[in-house]
Amino acid sequence: MNILLTGAGGQIGADLVGALVAAGHRVVATDLRPQAAGQGATWRTLDVTDAAAVDAVIADERPDTVFHLAAILSASGERTPAQAYAVNQTGTWNLLEACRIHGVTRFIFTSTIAVYGPGLPDPCPDDVPLHPTTMYGVTKASGELLCEYYWKKHGLDCRGVRFPGLISAALPGGGSTDYALFMYVDGIRHGGYESFARADTRVPLMYMPDGVRALLELAAAPRPQLSRCVYNIAAFSPRADQIAASVARAVPGIRITYAPDPLRQGILDSWPRALDDRLARDDWGWRAAYSLDAMTDDLVPKVRALLDQRAGLAP
Ligand code: AKB
């Protein structure tokens, strides 16, 4: 396939670009800043808030599938709501319009547990009233509705997943679930971490290889099998102190303490603690492969390698 990604320089793109190239697709990776290491993709600069630029790149590259990853995450979005609105809301609109105008076949949307608000059942099913508490959640809920609209009104085959907090060998970037990733990164580089989330915090999380596989499997699923546009997907929902124990098993001697940050803790407490992903399982055979401990065993060497590589690059 001819694939174009937005926000390809972010956490998901870091793993998805390589997976798409390895699967034999032609990949155009776009972001505000093109990456030096191309991973076999062509890189182009793209600001998704610029409608003319979005139109021009879609007209020029003529992708058949677009993976729309560009977004400002929950914690950053509360600090810069206007920017979150521009990137997440206007950016999604710009992409959908360009896809419609230039006849793109398929649009893959990355939604999130942040579309949910407080007071929902655990595990939380796909179809419940959505009352998100963050600009990120508001714009992603709206993006889901836009996907449904463009599918029903214009036949643009929009599909997406509601991602749990994703964990990978990357440096954290503005999400409220970053406490989980920091336990690995700071646990390894500093021997400990003061978590901005309480020890009993519990939200849905997922290891990135499962997240990337979910996008690839959903993108490839025959449309008649899909009963909706956007699906919950789930993996595991440990308490923060259970993550700490899992990291400590693989990195002995680390010290994790807890000093909740009101902004991010408030956001985390507004999300469901677990997701019901039955519809994704039934419709396209979704199954997460990694448990918390299996993730830890795979991730710790990768985080060490990332930190070594960055230390090597440091002046
Ligand atoms: C965030 O914390 O904002 C993201 C998410 C759950 O979508 N990781």
Short mmCIF file of C-alpha atoms and ligand atoms in Angstrom, two decimals:
data_model
loop_
_atom_site.label_atom_id
_atom_site.label_comp_id
_atom_site.label_asym_id
_atom_site.label_seq_id
_atom_site.Cartn_x
_atom_site.Cartn_y
_atom_site.Cartn_z
CA MET A 1 0.00 0.00 0.00
CA ASN A 2 0.87 3.64 -0.37
CA ILE A 3 0.78 4.93 3.20
CA LEU A 4 1.12 8.42 4.66
CA LEU A 5 1.51 9.02 8.39
CA THR A 6 1.04 12.24 10.33
CA GLY A 7 2.87 12.80 13.61
CA ALA A 8 5.28 10.05 12.58
CA GLY A 9 8.05 11.43 14.77
CA GLY A 10 6.10 10.68 17.96
CA GLN A 11 5.95 7.66 20.25
CA ILE A 12 3.71 5.48 18.03
CA GLY A 13 5.43 6.50 14.80
CA ALA A 14 8.81 5.49 16.22
CA ASP A 15 7.66 1.85 16.03
CA LEU A 16 4.90 1.96 13.41
CA VAL A 17 6.96 3.46 10.56
CA GLY A 18 9.48 0.61 10.69
CA ALA A 19 6.72 -2.01 10.95
CA LEU A 20 4.97 -0.64 7.85
CA VAL A 21 8.21 -0.48 5.86
CA ALA A 22 9.09 -4.04 6.96
CA ALA A 23 5.67 -5.19 5.74
CA GLY A 24 6.60 -3.93 2.26
CA HIS A 25 4.51 -0.75 2.09
CA ARG A 26 5.65 2.53 0.56
CA VAL A 27 5.68 4.91 3.50
CA VAL A 28 5.67 8.70 3.58
CA ALA A 29 6.24 9.80 7.17
CA THR A 30 5.32 13.37 8.05
CA ASP A 31 5.85 15.48 11.14
CA LEU A 32 6.56 19.06 12.15
CA ARG A 33 10.25 18.18 12.02
CA PRO A 34 11.48 15.48 9.60
CA GLN A 35 13.55 12.75 11.26
CA ALA A 36 17.20 12.20 10.42
CA ALA A 37 16.98 8.39 10.63
CA GLY A 38 14.38 7.54 8.03
CA GLN A 39 13.65 3.86 8.88
CA GLY A 40 13.20 3.25 5.15
CA ALA A 41 10.44 5.87 4.81
CA THR A 42 10.40 9.14 2.91
CA TRP A 43 10.13 12.00 5.41
CA ARG A 44 8.29 15.25 4.76
CA THR A 45 7.61 18.23 6.96
CA LEU A 46 3.91 18.74 7.69
CA ASP A 47 2.01 20.91 10.13
CA VAL A 48 -1.46 19.34 10.30
CA THR A 49 -3.00 22.64 11.43
CA ASP A 50 -2.13 24.13 8.00
CA ALA A 51 -5.05 23.08 5.75
CA ALA A 52 -3.31 24.13 2.51
CA ALA A 53 -0.17 22.18 3.42
CA VAL A 54 -2.22 19.09 4.31
CA ASP A 55 -4.10 19.30 1.03
CA ALA A 56 -0.87 19.74 -0.94
CA VAL A 57 0.90 16.75 0.62
CA ILE A 58 -2.09 14.42 0.11
CA ALA A 59 -2.49 15.65 -3.49
CA ASP A 60 1.21 15.14 -4.11
CA GLU A 61 1.72 11.75 -2.44
CA ARG A 62 -1.67 10.21 -3.35
CA PRO A 63 -1.69 7.71 -0.45
CA ASP A 64 -4.36 5.03 -0.37
CA THR A 65 -4.18 4.83 3.43
CA VAL A 66 -3.49 7.58 5.99
CA PHE A 67 -2.47 6.82 9.59
CA HIS A 68 -3.28 9.97 11.56
CA LEU A 69 -1.07 10.00 14.68
CA ALA A 70 -0.41 13.73 15.19
CA ALA A 71 -1.82 14.84 18.55
CA ILE A 72 -1.14 16.84 21.70
CA LEU A 73 -1.63 14.48 24.67
CA SER A 74 -3.70 14.96 27.81
CA ALA A 75 -1.35 16.68 30.24
CA SER A 76 0.28 18.93 27.63
CA GLY A 77 -3.13 19.74 26.20
CA GLU A 78 -4.33 21.11 29.54
CA ARG A 79 -1.36 23.47 29.59
CA THR A 80 -1.90 24.62 25.97
CA PRO A 81 -5.58 23.99 25.16
CA ALA A 82 -5.62 26.25 22.09
CA GLN A 83 -2.74 24.33 20.58
CA ALA A 84 -4.38 21.01 21.50
CA TYR A 85 -7.58 22.16 19.79
CA ALA A 86 -5.68 23.26 16.69
CA VAL A 87 -3.66 20.05 16.33
CA ASN A 88 -6.23 17.50 17.47
CA GLN A 89 -9.47 19.02 16.20
CA THR A 90 -8.57 21.23 13.24
CA GLY A 91 -5.74 18.88 12.25
CA THR A 92 -8.14 15.91 12.08
CA TRP A 93 -10.65 17.95 10.07
CA ASN A 94 -7.90 19.06 7.66
CA LEU A 95 -6.81 15.47 7.12
CA LEU A 96 -10.32 14.10 6.64
CA GLU A 97 -11.16 16.83 4.15
CA ALA A 98 -7.97 16.28 2.15
CA CYS A 99 -8.61 12.51 2.17
CA ARG A 100 -12.16 13.05 0.92
CA ILE A 101 -11.14 15.50 -1.80
CA HIS A 102 -8.26 13.37 -3.12
CA GLY A 103 -9.98 9.99 -2.92
CA VAL A 104 -7.95 8.35 -0.13
CA THR A 105 -9.47 4.93 0.54
CA ARG A 106 -8.75 4.37 4.23
CA PHE A 107 -8.16 6.62 7.25
CA ILE A 108 -6.73 5.13 10.45
CA PHE A 109 -7.50 7.20 13.53
CA THR A 110 -5.73 6.93 16.89
CA SER A 111 -8.19 7.60 19.69
CA THR A 112 -7.69 7.10 23.42
CA ILE A 113 -9.16 6.21 26.80
CA ALA A 114 -9.21 9.99 27.36
CA VAL A 115 -12.56 10.15 25.51
CA TYR A 116 -14.09 8.78 28.72
CA GLY A 117 -15.04 10.81 31.77
CA PRO A 118 -15.65 9.86 35.39
CA GLY A 119 -18.25 7.51 36.82
CA LEU A 120 -18.23 4.78 34.15
CA PRO A 121 -18.30 1.02 34.74
CA ASP A 122 -15.12 -1.09 34.92
CA PRO A 123 -14.39 -2.64 32.52
CA CYS A 124 -15.80 0.12 30.36
CA PRO A 125 -17.58 -0.90 27.12
CA ASP A 126 -17.31 0.99 23.82
CA ASP A 127 -20.72 2.62 23.89
CA VAL A 128 -21.25 4.76 26.98
CA PRO A 129 -21.91 8.50 27.28
CA LEU A 130 -18.64 10.35 26.58
CA HIS A 131 -17.95 13.27 28.93
CA PRO A 132 -14.17 13.76 28.75
CA THR A 133 -12.53 16.18 31.19
CA THR A 134 -9.56 17.21 29.03
CA MET A 135 -9.18 19.11 25.74
CA TYR A 136 -7.36 16.05 24.42
CA GLY A 137 -10.35 13.85 25.30
CA VAL A 138 -12.88 16.34 23.89
CA THR A 139 -11.06 16.60 20.57
CA LYS A 140 -10.52 12.83 20.31
CA ALA A 141 -14.22 12.15 21.02
CA SER A 142 -15.03 14.66 18.30
CA GLY A 143 -12.50 12.98 15.99
CA GLU A 144 -14.26 9.66 16.51
CA LEU A 145 -17.58 11.25 15.52
CA LEU A 146 -15.98 12.87 12.49
CA CYS A 147 -14.62 9.47 11.44
CA GLU A 148 -18.11 8.00 11.64
CA TYR A 149 -19.52 10.96 9.70
CA TYR A 150 -16.97 10.71 6.87
CA TRP A 151 -17.55 6.94 6.65
CA LYS A 152 -21.33 7.24 6.49
CA LYS A 153 -21.55 10.44 4.44
CA HIS A 154 -18.56 10.16 2.11
CA GLY A 155 -17.60 6.47 2.14
CA LEU A 156 -14.11 7.24 3.49
CA ASP A 157 -13.27 3.98 5.27
CA CYS A 158 -12.37 5.37 8.71
CA ARG A 159 -11.17 2.98 11.39
CA GLY A 160 -9.55 3.54 14.75
CA VAL A 161 -8.70 2.24 18.19
CA ARG A 162 -9.04 3.77 21.63
CA PHE A 163 -5.52 3.31 22.90
CA PRO A 164 -4.76 2.69 26.54
CA GLY A 165 -1.62 4.45 27.83
CA LEU A 166 1.15 3.16 25.57
CA ILE A 167 4.51 2.11 26.96
CA SER A 168 7.62 1.76 24.79
CA ALA A 169 11.34 2.42 24.74
CA ALA A 170 10.87 6.15 24.27
CA LEU A 171 11.22 9.31 26.30
CA PRO A 172 7.87 10.37 27.78
CA GLY A 173 6.01 13.16 25.95
CA GLY A 174 3.14 14.98 27.67
CA GLY A 175 0.75 12.15 28.57
CA SER A 176 -0.82 11.52 31.97
CA THR A 177 0.13 7.83 31.76
CA ASP A 178 3.82 8.78 31.47
CA TYR A 179 4.38 7.84 35.15
CA ALA A 180 4.43 4.20 34.01
CA LEU A 181 7.09 4.83 31.37
CA PHE A 182 9.13 7.03 33.75
CA MET A 183 9.35 4.12 36.20
CA TYR A 184 11.39 2.27 33.57
CA VAL A 185 13.33 5.20 32.13
CA ASP A 186 14.23 7.00 35.37
CA GLY A 187 14.47 3.71 37.28
CA ILE A 188 17.24 2.68 34.89
CA ARG A 189 18.98 6.04 34.36
CA HIS A 190 18.67 7.45 37.90
CA GLY A 191 18.07 4.33 40.03
CA GLY A 192 14.64 5.60 41.06
CA TYR A 193 11.63 7.73 40.25
CA GLU A 194 9.17 9.92 42.15
CA SER A 195 5.82 9.07 40.55
CA PHE A 196 3.37 11.89 39.84
CA ALA A 197 0.56 9.31 40.22
CA ARG A 198 -0.57 7.72 43.50
CA ALA A 199 0.48 4.15 44.27
CA ASP A 200 -3.10 2.93 43.84
CA THR A 201 -3.62 4.60 40.42
CA ARG A 202 -4.99 2.09 37.95
CA VAL A 203 -5.63 2.87 34.26
CA PRO A 204 -5.54 0.72 31.11
CA LEU A 205 -2.02 0.35 29.69
CA MET A 206 -0.50 -1.47 26.72
CA TYR A 207 2.95 -2.36 25.42
CA MET A 208 3.72 -0.68 22.09
CA PRO A 209 4.27 -3.87 20.03
CA ASP A 210 0.66 -4.79 20.80
CA GLY A 211 -0.47 -1.25 19.95
CA VAL A 212 1.30 -1.30 16.59
CA ARG A 213 -0.08 -4.75 15.80
CA ALA A 214 -3.59 -3.53 16.65
CA LEU A 215 -3.28 -0.73 14.07
CA LEU A 216 -1.92 -3.09 11.41
CA GLU A 217 -4.60 -5.73 12.04
CA LEU A 218 -7.44 -3.22 12.10
CA ALA A 219 -6.14 -1.55 8.91
CA ALA A 220 -6.09 -4.93 7.14
CA ALA A 221 -9.45 -6.25 8.37
CA PRO A 222 -12.13 -6.73 5.68
CA ARG A 223 -14.64 -3.88 6.05
CA PRO A 224 -17.71 -6.15 6.16
CA GLN A 225 -16.32 -7.67 9.38
CA LEU A 226 -16.34 -4.28 11.12
CA SER A 227 -19.50 -3.25 12.93
CA ARG A 228 -18.20 0.22 13.86
CA CYS A 229 -15.40 2.73 13.16
CA VAL A 230 -13.57 2.98 16.50
CA TYR A 231 -12.87 0.14 18.94
CA ASN A 232 -11.72 -0.25 22.52
CA ILE A 233 -8.59 -2.38 22.81
CA ALA A 234 -7.21 -3.60 26.13
CA ALA A 235 -4.12 -5.30 27.53
CA PHE A 236 -3.55 -4.86 31.30
CA SER A 237 -4.52 -2.47 34.10
CA PRO A 238 -2.02 -2.70 36.96
CA ARG A 239 -1.87 -0.35 39.95
CA ALA A 240 1.12 2.01 39.83
CA ASP A 241 2.77 0.11 42.69
CA GLN A 242 2.38 -3.16 40.77
CA ILE A 243 4.24 -1.58 37.84
CA ALA A 244 6.94 -0.47 40.30
CA ALA A 245 7.22 -4.05 41.60
CA SER A 246 7.50 -5.40 38.05
CA VAL A 247 10.28 -2.92 37.20
CA ALA A 248 12.08 -3.68 40.50
CA ARG A 249 12.08 -7.38 39.63
CA ALA A 250 14.06 -6.62 36.45
CA VAL A 251 16.07 -3.66 37.79
CA PRO A 252 16.95 -4.63 41.37
CA GLY A 253 17.56 -1.86 43.89
CA ILE A 254 15.47 0.86 42.26
CA ARG A 255 13.45 3.16 44.52
CA ILE A 256 9.98 4.33 43.45
CA THR A 257 8.22 6.94 45.61
CA TYR A 258 4.90 8.73 45.13
CA ALA A 259 4.16 12.47 45.07
CA PRO A 260 0.85 12.91 43.19
CA ASP A 261 0.59 15.91 40.88
CA PRO A 262 -2.99 17.29 41.12
CA LEU A 263 -3.38 18.01 37.38
CA ARG A 264 -2.25 14.64 36.09
CA GLN A 265 -3.73 12.66 38.99
CA GLY A 266 -7.08 14.34 38.37
CA ILE A 267 -6.94 13.33 34.71
CA LEU A 268 -5.97 9.74 35.57
CA ASP A 269 -8.77 9.48 38.13
CA SER A 270 -11.30 10.59 35.49
CA TRP A 271 -10.54 7.58 33.24
CA PRO A 272 -11.93 4.05 33.52
CA ARG A 273 -9.61 1.59 35.21
CA ALA A 274 -10.15 -1.15 32.65
CA LEU A 275 -11.60 -1.44 29.14
CA ASP A 276 -13.97 -4.01 27.70
CA ASP A 277 -12.59 -4.85 24.24
CA ARG A 278 -15.04 -7.60 23.37
CA LEU A 279 -16.16 -5.94 20.12
CA ALA A 280 -12.60 -5.73 18.77
CA ARG A 281 -12.06 -9.37 19.72
CA ASP A 282 -15.26 -10.47 18.03
CA ASP A 283 -15.04 -8.33 14.89
CA TRP A 284 -11.37 -8.55 13.90
CA GLY A 285 -9.83 -11.07 16.27
CA TRP A 286 -7.95 -8.60 18.47
CA ARG A 287 -5.93 -10.11 21.37
CA ALA A 288 -3.15 -8.43 23.34
CA ALA A 289 -0.05 -10.62 23.66
CA TYR A 290 1.93 -8.89 26.43
CA SER A 291 1.23 -9.01 30.16
CA LEU A 292 2.85 -6.47 32.50
CA ASP A 293 5.76 -8.78 33.37
CA ALA A 294 6.27 -9.93 29.78
CA MET A 295 6.44 -6.25 28.79
CA THR A 296 8.97 -5.50 31.54
CA ASP A 297 11.25 -8.35 30.43
CA ASP A 298 11.18 -7.16 26.83
CA LEU A 299 11.32 -3.44 27.58
CA VAL A 300 14.12 -3.11 30.13
CA PRO A 301 16.93 -4.04 27.69
CA LYS A 302 15.39 -1.74 25.07
CA VAL A 303 15.26 1.20 27.48
CA ARG A 304 18.90 0.51 28.45
CA ALA A 305 19.86 0.52 24.74
CA LEU A 306 17.95 3.77 24.14
CA LEU A 307 19.66 5.48 27.07
CA ASP A 308 23.10 4.19 25.97
CA GLN A 309 22.45 5.43 22.46
CA ARG A 310 21.43 8.87 23.73
CA ALA A 311 24.46 9.03 26.03
CA GLY A 312 26.61 8.21 22.99
CA LEU A 313 25.00 11.04 21.04
CA ALA A 314 25.44 13.55 23.86
CA PRO A 315 28.21 16.12 23.24
C1 AKB B 1 -2.12 10.32 27.72
O1 AKB B 1 -1.81 9.98 28.86
O2 AKB B 1 -2.53 11.46 27.43
C2 AKB B 1 -2.04 9.30 26.63
C3 AKB B 1 -3.35 8.61 26.42
C4 AKB B 1 -3.93 7.78 27.46
O3 AKB B 1 -3.93 8.74 25.38
N1 AKB B 1 -1.04 8.33 26.95
#
